[in-house]
mmCIF file of C-alpha atoms and ligand atoms in Angstrom:
data_model
loop_
_atom_site.group_PDB
_atom_site.id
_atom_site.type_symbol
_atom_site.label_atom_id
_atom_site.label_comp_id
_atom_site.label_asym_id
_atom_site.label_seq_id
_atom_site.Cartn_x
_atom_site.Cartn_y
_atom_site.Cartn_z
ATOM 1 C CA UNK A 1 17.272 -6.680 54.169
ATOM 2 C CA UNK A 2 16.269 -9.936 52.515
ATOM 3 C CA UNK A 3 15.200 -10.599 48.897
ATOM 4 C CA UNK A 4 11.609 -11.012 49.996
ATOM 5 C CA UNK A 5 11.511 -7.625 51.716
ATOM 6 C CA UNK A 6 9.052 -5.114 50.203
ATOM 7 C CA UNK A 7 10.340 -1.618 50.415
ATOM 8 C CA UNK A 8 7.435 0.921 50.203
ATOM 9 C CA UNK A 9 7.626 4.609 49.502
ATOM 10 C CA UNK A 10 4.567 6.307 51.137
ATOM 11 C CA UNK A 11 3.077 9.587 49.961
ATOM 12 C CA UNK A 12 0.400 11.548 51.883
ATOM 13 C CA UNK A 13 -1.103 14.937 50.987
ATOM 14 C CA UNK A 14 -4.783 14.713 51.957
ATOM 15 C CA UNK A 15 -4.987 17.825 54.212
ATOM 16 C CA UNK A 16 -2.281 20.154 55.505
ATOM 17 C CA UNK A 17 0.690 17.871 55.822
ATOM 18 C CA UNK A 18 2.947 16.953 52.860
ATOM 19 C CA UNK A 19 4.553 13.712 53.908
ATOM 20 C CA UNK A 20 6.704 10.831 52.543
ATOM 21 C CA UNK A 21 8.263 7.840 54.214
ATOM 22 C CA UNK A 22 10.136 4.581 53.503
ATOM 23 C CA UNK A 23 8.738 1.546 55.311
ATOM 24 C CA UNK A 24 9.867 -2.121 54.925
ATOM 25 C CA UNK A 25 7.246 -4.868 55.111
ATOM 26 C CA UNK A 26 4.561 -2.652 56.523
ATOM 27 C CA UNK A 27 6.192 -2.360 59.922
ATOM 28 C CA UNK A 28 9.736 -1.156 59.887
ATOM 29 C CA UNK A 29 10.036 2.628 59.379
ATOM 30 C CA UNK A 30 13.310 3.626 57.682
ATOM 31 C CA UNK A 31 12.521 7.311 57.186
ATOM 32 C CA UNK A 32 9.571 9.533 57.904
ATOM 33 C CA UNK A 33 9.453 13.129 56.575
ATOM 34 C CA UNK A 34 6.503 15.490 57.400
ATOM 35 C CA UNK A 35 6.290 19.033 56.150
ATOM 36 C CA UNK A 36 3.437 20.771 57.971
ATOM 37 C CA UNK A 37 1.510 23.787 56.703
ATOM 38 C CA UNK A 38 0.158 24.634 60.160
ATOM 39 C CA UNK A 39 1.946 27.899 60.419
ATOM 40 C CA UNK A 40 0.556 29.090 57.026
ATOM 41 C CA UNK A 41 -3.138 28.163 57.933
ATOM 42 C CA UNK A 42 -2.944 29.289 61.596
ATOM 43 C CA UNK A 43 -3.660 32.950 60.622
ATOM 44 C CA UNK A 44 -6.899 31.926 58.940
ATOM 45 C CA UNK A 45 -8.034 29.753 61.954
ATOM 46 C CA UNK A 46 -8.164 26.602 59.882
ATOM 47 C CA UNK A 47 -7.089 24.957 56.593
ATOM 48 C CA UNK A 48 -7.631 26.923 53.434
ATOM 49 C CA UNK A 49 -7.951 24.297 50.703
ATOM 50 C CA UNK A 50 -6.632 26.427 47.771
ATOM 51 C CA UNK A 51 -3.525 27.405 49.755
ATOM 52 C CA UNK A 52 -3.020 23.803 50.944
ATOM 53 C CA UNK A 53 -2.846 22.340 47.403
ATOM 54 C CA UNK A 54 -0.500 25.039 46.165
ATOM 55 C CA UNK A 55 1.793 24.450 49.134
ATOM 56 C CA UNK A 56 1.736 20.645 48.527
ATOM 57 C CA UNK A 57 2.935 21.297 44.950
ATOM 58 C CA UNK A 58 5.814 23.468 46.153
ATOM 59 C CA UNK A 59 7.309 20.975 48.560
ATOM 60 C CA UNK A 60 6.258 17.455 47.471
ATOM 61 C CA UNK A 61 9.377 16.774 45.282
ATOM 62 C CA UNK A 62 11.785 17.801 48.026
ATOM 63 C CA UNK A 63 9.765 15.914 50.751
ATOM 64 C CA UNK A 64 9.950 12.650 48.739
ATOM 65 C CA UNK A 65 13.675 13.134 47.892
ATOM 66 C CA UNK A 66 14.374 13.677 51.599
ATOM 67 C CA UNK A 67 12.512 10.553 52.592
ATOM 68 C CA UNK A 68 14.671 8.611 50.040
ATOM 69 C CA UNK A 69 17.900 10.268 51.092
ATOM 70 C CA UNK A 70 17.177 9.805 54.822
ATOM 71 C CA UNK A 71 16.777 6.148 54.065
ATOM 72 C CA UNK A 72 19.994 6.089 52.086
ATOM 73 C CA UNK A 73 17.952 4.941 49.058
ATOM 74 C CA UNK A 74 16.932 5.978 45.519
ATOM 75 C CA UNK A 75 14.041 5.035 43.362
ATOM 76 C CA UNK A 76 15.728 1.853 42.258
ATOM 77 C CA UNK A 77 15.416 0.509 45.807
ATOM 78 C CA UNK A 78 11.670 1.055 45.931
ATOM 79 C CA UNK A 79 9.366 -1.955 45.248
ATOM 80 C CA UNK A 80 6.067 -0.262 45.768
ATOM 81 C CA UNK A 81 4.495 3.230 46.148
ATOM 82 C CA UNK A 82 1.579 3.731 48.526
ATOM 83 C CA UNK A 83 -0.413 6.963 48.132
ATOM 84 C CA UNK A 84 -3.527 8.421 49.804
ATOM 85 C CA UNK A 85 -6.321 8.870 47.211
ATOM 86 C CA UNK A 86 -9.146 9.784 49.711
ATOM 87 C CA UNK A 87 -10.828 10.974 51.781
ATOM 88 C CA UNK A 88 -9.539 14.515 52.058
ATOM 89 C CA UNK A 89 -9.389 17.821 50.229
ATOM 90 C CA UNK A 90 -9.665 17.007 46.540
ATOM 91 C CA UNK A 91 -7.005 19.526 45.325
ATOM 92 C CA UNK A 92 -4.586 18.351 47.960
ATOM 93 C CA UNK A 93 -5.166 14.576 47.219
ATOM 94 C CA UNK A 94 -4.611 15.174 43.544
ATOM 95 C CA UNK A 95 -1.071 16.547 44.206
ATOM 96 C CA UNK A 96 0.067 13.346 45.970
ATOM 97 C CA UNK A 97 -1.825 10.969 43.643
ATOM 98 C CA UNK A 98 -0.487 12.633 40.498
ATOM 99 C CA UNK A 99 3.089 12.516 41.907
ATOM 100 C CA UNK A 100 2.703 8.814 42.736
ATOM 101 C CA UNK A 101 1.409 8.017 39.268
ATOM 102 C CA UNK A 102 4.206 9.957 37.606
ATOM 103 C CA UNK A 103 6.898 8.159 39.555
ATOM 104 C CA UNK A 104 5.148 4.810 39.018
ATOM 105 C CA UNK A 105 4.995 5.436 35.217
ATOM 106 C CA UNK A 106 8.470 6.833 34.830
ATOM 107 C CA UNK A 107 10.312 4.298 37.012
ATOM 108 C CA UNK A 108 8.023 1.238 36.444
ATOM 109 C CA UNK A 109 7.158 0.891 40.113
ATOM 110 C CA UNK A 110 3.683 -0.459 40.996
ATOM 111 C CA UNK A 111 1.536 1.754 43.215
ATOM 112 C CA UNK A 112 -1.444 1.178 45.550
ATOM 113 C CA UNK A 113 -4.017 3.855 46.367
ATOM 114 C CA UNK A 114 -4.726 3.915 50.083
ATOM 115 C CA UNK A 115 -7.783 5.068 52.047
ATOM 116 C CA UNK A 116 -6.499 7.618 54.583
ATOM 117 C CA UNK A 117 -8.585 6.146 57.410
ATOM 118 C CA UNK A 118 -7.110 2.676 56.647
ATOM 119 C CA UNK A 119 -3.776 4.347 56.837
ATOM 120 C CA UNK A 120 -4.484 5.752 60.306
ATOM 121 C CA UNK A 121 -5.437 2.251 61.471
ATOM 122 C CA UNK A 122 -2.204 0.790 59.960
ATOM 123 C CA UNK A 123 -0.149 3.253 62.063
ATOM 124 C CA UNK A 124 -0.548 0.696 64.750
ATOM 125 C CA UNK A 125 1.545 -1.820 62.810
ATOM 126 C CA UNK A 126 4.528 0.487 62.735
ATOM 127 C CA UNK A 127 7.099 -0.609 65.204
ATOM 128 C CA UNK A 128 4.584 -3.180 66.629
ATOM 129 C CA UNK A 129 5.561 -6.480 65.001
ATOM 130 C CA UNK A 130 3.170 -8.539 67.144
ATOM 131 C CA UNK A 131 -0.080 -6.738 66.283
ATOM 132 C CA UNK A 132 -2.329 -8.720 64.039
ATOM 133 C CA UNK A 133 -6.083 -8.525 63.251
ATOM 134 C CA UNK A 134 -8.663 -9.110 64.598
ATOM 135 C CA UNK A 135 -9.015 -6.133 66.944
ATOM 136 C CA UNK A 136 -11.277 -3.110 67.425
ATOM 137 C CA UNK A 137 -9.797 0.326 66.590
ATOM 138 C CA UNK A 138 -11.031 3.841 67.413
ATOM 139 C CA UNK A 139 -10.063 6.259 64.638
ATOM 140 C CA UNK A 140 -10.484 9.844 65.924
ATOM 141 C CA UNK A 141 -9.102 12.632 63.817
ATOM 142 C CA UNK A 142 -9.975 16.067 62.578
ATOM 143 C CA UNK A 143 -12.380 14.696 59.960
ATOM 144 C CA UNK A 144 -13.435 11.268 61.363
ATOM 145 C CA UNK A 145 -14.523 9.451 64.484
ATOM 146 C CA UNK A 146 -15.056 5.837 63.758
ATOM 147 C CA UNK A 147 -15.143 2.572 65.747
ATOM 148 C CA UNK A 148 -13.863 -0.064 63.417
ATOM 149 C CA UNK A 149 -13.780 -3.862 63.785
ATOM 150 C CA UNK A 150 -10.576 -4.698 61.988
ATOM 151 C CA UNK A 151 -11.281 -8.316 60.798
ATOM 152 C CA UNK A 152 -8.257 -8.571 58.612
ATOM 153 C CA UNK A 153 -5.544 -6.149 57.283
ATOM 154 C CA UNK A 154 -7.912 -5.042 54.472
ATOM 155 C CA UNK A 155 -11.281 -6.085 55.869
ATOM 156 C CA UNK A 156 -13.178 -3.571 58.020
ATOM 157 C CA UNK A 157 -16.526 -3.200 59.585
ATOM 158 C CA UNK A 158 -17.446 0.241 60.726
ATOM 159 C CA UNK A 159 -19.396 -0.329 63.993
ATOM 160 C CA UNK A 160 -20.155 3.319 64.606
ATOM 161 C CA UNK A 161 -19.277 6.883 63.609
ATOM 162 C CA UNK A 162 -19.975 10.459 64.359
ATOM 163 C CA UNK A 163 -23.339 11.854 63.319
ATOM 164 C CA UNK A 164 -22.036 15.449 63.248
ATOM 165 C CA UNK A 165 -18.613 16.863 64.258
ATOM 166 C CA UNK A 166 -15.492 14.649 64.507
ATOM 167 C CA UNK A 167 -13.693 14.483 67.860
ATOM 168 C CA UNK A 168 -10.755 16.459 66.655
ATOM 169 C CA UNK A 169 -13.096 19.014 65.095
ATOM 170 C CA UNK A 170 -14.770 19.436 68.617
ATOM 171 C CA UNK A 171 -11.278 20.010 70.100
ATOM 172 C CA UNK A 172 -10.515 22.618 67.359
ATOM 173 C CA UNK A 173 -13.845 24.464 67.933
ATOM 174 C CA UNK A 174 -13.580 24.410 71.715
ATOM 175 C CA UNK A 175 -9.988 25.631 71.397
ATOM 176 C CA UNK A 176 -11.190 28.623 69.380
ATOM 177 C CA UNK A 177 -13.800 29.605 72.011
ATOM 178 C CA UNK A 178 -11.200 29.223 74.706
ATOM 179 C CA UNK A 179 -8.949 31.608 72.678
ATOM 180 C CA UNK A 180 -6.245 28.982 72.203
ATOM 181 C CA UNK A 181 -6.171 29.001 68.353
ATOM 182 C CA UNK A 182 -5.536 26.306 65.697
ATOM 183 C CA UNK A 183 -4.886 23.424 65.779
ATOM 184 C CA UNK A 184 -6.948 22.964 68.906
ATOM 185 C CA UNK A 185 -6.171 19.435 70.073
ATOM 186 C CA UNK A 186 -2.635 19.895 71.450
ATOM 187 C CA UNK A 187 -3.582 23.365 72.981
ATOM 188 C CA UNK A 188 -6.581 21.987 74.838
ATOM 189 C CA UNK A 189 -4.646 18.939 75.873
ATOM 190 C CA UNK A 190 -1.839 21.188 77.440
ATOM 191 C CA UNK A 191 -4.289 23.502 79.163
ATOM 192 C CA UNK A 192 -6.364 20.571 80.493
ATOM 193 C CA UNK A 193 -3.277 19.308 82.355
ATOM 194 C CA UNK A 194 -3.447 22.541 84.499
ATOM 195 C CA UNK A 195 -7.186 22.249 85.395
ATOM 196 C CA UNK A 196 -9.435 19.850 87.104
ATOM 197 C CA UNK A 197 -12.475 18.178 85.473
ATOM 198 C CA UNK A 198 -15.077 19.567 87.859
ATOM 199 C CA UNK A 199 -17.710 20.693 85.317
ATOM 200 C CA UNK A 200 -20.170 18.158 83.963
ATOM 201 C CA UNK A 201 -20.543 18.442 80.090
ATOM 202 C CA UNK A 202 -23.066 16.273 78.232
ATOM 203 C CA UNK A 203 -22.064 12.872 76.820
ATOM 204 C CA UNK A 204 -24.246 11.838 73.853
ATOM 205 C CA UNK A 205 -25.564 8.378 72.813
ATOM 206 C CA UNK A 206 -24.413 6.521 75.927
ATOM 207 C CA UNK A 207 -26.943 3.669 75.448
ATOM 208 C CA UNK A 208 -25.468 0.154 75.289
ATOM 209 C CA UNK A 209 -24.914 -1.115 71.804
ATOM 210 C CA UNK A 210 -24.734 2.295 70.184
ATOM 211 C CA UNK A 211 -21.315 3.057 68.831
ATOM 212 C CA UNK A 212 -22.175 6.317 67.098
ATOM 213 C CA UNK A 213 -20.908 9.718 68.352
ATOM 214 C CA UNK A 214 -22.178 13.177 68.496
ATOM 215 C CA UNK A 215 -19.897 16.045 69.474
ATOM 216 C CA UNK A 216 -21.729 19.133 68.464
ATOM 217 C CA UNK A 217 -23.782 19.234 71.699
ATOM 218 C CA UNK A 218 -20.815 19.342 73.942
ATOM 219 C CA UNK A 219 -19.234 22.141 71.933
ATOM 220 C CA UNK A 220 -22.448 24.223 72.326
ATOM 221 C CA UNK A 221 -22.602 23.307 76.080
ATOM 222 C CA UNK A 222 -19.069 24.666 76.451
ATOM 223 C CA UNK A 223 -20.017 27.950 74.656
ATOM 224 C CA UNK A 224 -23.009 28.304 76.870
ATOM 225 C CA UNK A 225 -21.152 27.587 80.056
ATOM 226 C CA UNK A 226 -18.549 30.181 79.202
ATOM 227 C CA UNK A 227 -21.287 32.824 78.679
ATOM 228 C CA UNK A 228 -22.957 32.033 81.959
ATOM 229 C CA UNK A 229 -19.686 31.758 83.957
ATOM 230 C CA UNK A 230 -17.320 34.389 82.554
ATOM 231 C CA UNK A 231 -14.932 34.052 85.450
ATOM 232 C CA UNK A 232 -14.523 30.227 85.341
ATOM 233 C CA UNK A 233 -11.014 28.805 85.059
ATOM 234 C CA UNK A 234 -10.412 28.029 81.440
ATOM 235 C CA UNK A 235 -8.082 25.224 82.504
ATOM 236 C CA UNK A 236 -11.030 23.619 84.348
ATOM 237 C CA UNK A 237 -13.258 24.031 81.266
ATOM 238 C CA UNK A 238 -10.495 22.392 79.082
ATOM 239 C CA UNK A 239 -10.086 19.539 81.562
ATOM 240 C CA UNK A 240 -13.795 18.885 81.919
ATOM 241 C CA UNK A 241 -14.435 19.037 78.085
ATOM 242 C CA UNK A 242 -11.470 16.669 77.458
ATOM 243 C CA UNK A 243 -12.574 14.267 80.124
ATOM 244 C CA UNK A 244 -16.144 14.158 78.654
ATOM 245 C CA UNK A 245 -14.861 13.436 75.125
ATOM 246 C CA UNK A 246 -12.268 10.936 76.345
ATOM 247 C CA UNK A 247 -14.814 9.111 78.483
ATOM 248 C CA UNK A 248 -17.273 8.681 75.555
ATOM 249 C CA UNK A 249 -14.580 7.517 73.118
ATOM 250 C CA UNK A 250 -13.013 5.019 75.453
ATOM 251 C CA UNK A 251 -16.316 3.687 76.861
ATOM 252 C CA UNK A 252 -17.656 2.946 73.371
ATOM 253 C CA UNK A 253 -14.345 1.459 72.190
ATOM 254 C CA UNK A 254 -14.260 -1.067 74.999
ATOM 255 C CA UNK A 255 -17.970 -1.901 74.726
ATOM 256 C CA UNK A 256 -17.585 -2.485 70.990
ATOM 257 C CA UNK A 257 -14.624 -4.831 71.544
ATOM 258 C CA UNK A 258 -16.670 -6.771 74.174
ATOM 259 C CA UNK A 259 -19.550 -6.907 71.705
ATOM 260 C CA UNK A 260 -17.502 -8.602 68.930
ATOM 261 C CA UNK A 261 -15.647 -10.740 71.424
ATOM 262 C CA UNK A 262 -12.075 -9.472 70.986
ATOM 263 C CA UNK A 263 -9.765 -8.396 73.741
ATOM 264 C CA UNK A 264 -7.300 -6.345 71.620
ATOM 265 C CA UNK A 265 -8.007 -2.771 71.031
ATOM 266 C CA UNK A 266 -6.091 0.083 69.244
ATOM 267 C CA UNK A 267 -6.488 3.827 68.835
ATOM 268 C CA UNK A 268 -5.474 5.954 65.876
ATOM 269 C CA UNK A 269 -5.791 9.430 64.368
ATOM 270 C CA UNK A 270 -4.753 12.888 65.564
ATOM 271 C CA UNK A 271 -6.789 12.584 68.767
ATOM 272 C CA UNK A 272 -5.033 9.354 69.670
ATOM 273 C CA UNK A 273 -2.091 11.514 70.664
ATOM 274 C CA UNK A 274 -4.273 13.123 73.342
ATOM 275 C CA UNK A 275 -2.596 12.458 76.721
ATOM 276 C CA UNK A 276 -5.966 11.986 78.486
ATOM 277 C CA UNK A 277 -7.198 9.498 75.944
ATOM 278 C CA UNK A 278 -3.892 7.552 76.061
ATOM 279 C CA UNK A 279 -4.020 7.411 79.825
ATOM 280 C CA UNK A 280 -7.689 6.412 79.946
ATOM 281 C CA UNK A 281 -7.403 3.518 77.456
ATOM 282 C CA UNK A 282 -4.371 2.215 79.388
ATOM 283 C CA UNK A 283 -6.338 2.242 82.635
ATOM 284 C CA UNK A 284 -9.422 0.652 81.127
ATOM 285 C CA UNK A 285 -7.215 -2.025 79.322
ATOM 286 C CA UNK A 286 -5.707 -2.962 82.740
ATOM 287 C CA UNK A 287 -9.167 -3.058 84.272
ATOM 288 C CA UNK A 288 -10.653 -5.234 81.521
ATOM 289 C CA UNK A 289 -7.548 -7.346 80.945
ATOM 290 C CA UNK A 290 -7.289 -6.172 77.356
ATOM 291 C CA UNK A 291 -4.191 -5.622 75.290
ATOM 292 C CA UNK A 292 -4.052 -2.036 73.921
ATOM 293 C CA UNK A 293 -1.965 -0.556 71.056
ATOM 294 C CA UNK A 294 -1.300 3.133 70.587
ATOM 295 C CA UNK A 295 0.875 4.464 67.756
ATOM 296 C CA UNK A 296 3.665 6.834 68.697
ATOM 297 C CA UNK A 297 2.223 10.438 68.699
ATOM 298 C CA UNK A 298 4.087 11.190 65.455
ATOM 299 C CA UNK A 299 2.281 8.306 63.721
ATOM 300 C CA UNK A 300 -1.176 9.468 65.168
ATOM 301 C CA UNK A 301 -1.316 12.758 63.190
ATOM 302 C CA UNK A 302 -1.058 12.675 59.400
ATOM 303 C CA UNK A 303 2.093 10.994 58.088
ATOM 304 C CA UNK A 304 3.130 8.766 55.170
ATOM 305 C CA UNK A 305 4.617 5.915 57.099
ATOM 306 C CA UNK A 306 1.105 4.759 57.958
ATOM 307 C CA UNK A 307 0.039 4.987 54.224
ATOM 308 C CA UNK A 308 3.145 2.873 53.252
ATOM 309 C CA UNK A 309 2.110 0.267 55.816
ATOM 310 C CA UNK A 310 -1.487 0.020 54.577
ATOM 311 C CA UNK A 311 -0.197 -0.183 50.955
ATOM 312 C CA UNK A 312 2.079 -3.095 51.901
ATOM 313 C CA UNK A 313 -0.796 -5.152 53.316
ATOM 314 C CA UNK A 314 -3.037 -4.425 50.307
ATOM 315 C CA UNK A 315 -0.217 -5.348 47.922
ATOM 316 C CA UNK A 316 0.447 -8.625 49.869
ATOM 317 C CA UNK A 317 -3.202 -9.540 49.110
ATOM 318 C CA UNK A 318 -2.823 -8.745 45.432
ATOM 319 C CA UNK A 319 -4.133 -5.255 45.193
ATOM 320 C CA UNK A 320 -2.396 -2.957 42.625
ATOM 321 C CA UNK A 321 -3.826 0.348 41.383
ATOM 322 C CA UNK A 322 -3.661 1.576 37.821
ATOM 323 C CA UNK A 323 -3.190 5.016 36.264
ATOM 324 C CA UNK A 324 -6.950 5.520 35.997
ATOM 325 C CA UNK A 325 -7.306 5.829 39.773
ATOM 326 C CA UNK A 326 -8.836 9.178 40.680
ATOM 327 C CA UNK A 327 -8.883 11.035 44.024
ATOM 328 C CA UNK A 328 -12.082 10.688 45.986
ATOM 329 C CA UNK A 329 -12.816 13.467 48.467
ATOM 330 C CA UNK A 330 -15.549 11.589 50.405
ATOM 331 C CA UNK A 331 -14.149 8.010 50.184
ATOM 332 C CA UNK A 332 -15.641 5.582 52.757
ATOM 333 C CA UNK A 333 -13.782 2.904 54.610
HETATM 334 O O1 LIG B 401 -5.269 12.713 61.895
HETATM 335 P P1 LIG B 401 -5.069 14.198 61.779
HETATM 336 O O2 LIG B 401 -3.602 14.689 61.793
HETATM 337 O O3 LIG B 401 -5.730 14.757 60.523
HETATM 338 C C1 LIG B 401 -6.983 14.287 60.013
HETATM 339 O O4 LIG B 401 -6.979 13.208 59.343
HETATM 340 O O5 LIG B 401 -7.938 14.929 60.366
HETATM 341 O O6 LIG B 401 -5.898 14.820 63.011
HETATM 342 C C2 LIG B 401 -5.901 16.149 63.286
HETATM 343 C C3 LIG B 401 -6.851 16.421 64.409
HETATM 344 C C4 LIG B 401 -7.069 17.913 64.736
HETATM 345 O O7 LIG B 401 -8.425 18.130 64.885
HETATM 346 C C5 LIG B 401 -6.291 18.081 65.974
HETATM 347 O O8 LIG B 401 -6.841 19.116 66.808
HETATM 348 C C6 LIG B 401 -6.470 16.705 66.670
HETATM 349 O O9 LIG B 401 -6.340 15.820 65.575
HETATM 350 N N1 LIG B 401 -5.373 16.510 67.668
HETATM 351 C C7 LIG B 401 -5.633 16.361 68.990
HETATM 352 C C8 LIG B 401 -4.349 16.262 69.619
HETATM 353 N N2 LIG B 401 -3.344 16.387 68.649
HETATM 354 C C9 LIG B 401 -3.989 16.523 67.462
HETATM 355 N N3 LIG B 401 -6.758 16.268 69.690
HETATM 356 C C10 LIG B 401 -6.687 16.183 70.985
HETATM 357 N N4 LIG B 401 -5.530 16.063 71.706
HETATM 358 C C11 LIG B 401 -4.363 16.113 71.022
HETATM 359 N N5 LIG B 401 -3.196 16.029 71.709
HETATM 360 ZN ZN1 LIG B 402 -5.651 12.102 59.130
#
């Protein structure tokens, strides 16, 4: 470590993961601790906000202390705290933000509030020293589906977004109708591997120059198809649904990059760990002669290393938050 190195402690609690990480200079992950509440929410078929915030309070101290001890560090080694302050579940966000403020005040460490979506984008910088803006990034998670022109580390232009369900939400809903449970993405992904994509499901907004998404139609189409064809192979339905979603996401991502004249693309968010999407963007990148970045699967779903990275790049540009910062449930990028 050199004197100029910035050691960042990341804190993330916007949904159902309590996470903390230590990252140096926005790229080098030293520790990454994620405590997932999935098993608790599974029996309800989705995240219960009141339970989520209570569970965050129970584990956040130990998650942060583990991130420090895994890094062989204590608070004195930390130069900056990065914390998610939106968008997300308000009660959950407040747990991480209050914790960050308390540590900042008690230890005299500056902190930077981070937009969770910006964090997902920054996941691409982790372990990828050569990636620099500009590029176009697809952010597809349980709450968001955005195509973003990343002009600089802290400068974004949203080129398109979903007009109804997010891509991950569509996976979760289709998983439920297929009887696969919560969370749906990994379950549908696994079942899709055993089927063939021989059913045509609708792909919305495929006109040139339109980078918005709509995923509620395809969910309804899957429900109707299952009603009409009760004996269909569920693996074929999963494979066909996944192919339709992946084709829309990747087509629009590459069209958007061509539109703004960049040949570097990235994917981010929980859906970016989908095996079909990862394969498709690789194929298209080879076809188009584009460079493609994909975070490791563990950095696609919610984590604090990505938050620490985004905080570093904000701090480098002079941003610091103060103790008046509040959580914002519907924060825009
Ligand atoms: O980014 P994330 O962890 O949380 C949000 O910010 O929303 O994303 C979670 C979403 C869930 O909807 C989950 O079903 C989806 O990402 N997901 C996947 C896969 N793994 C997680 N979707 C498709 N394929 C996957 N392998
Ligand atoms: Zn997320």
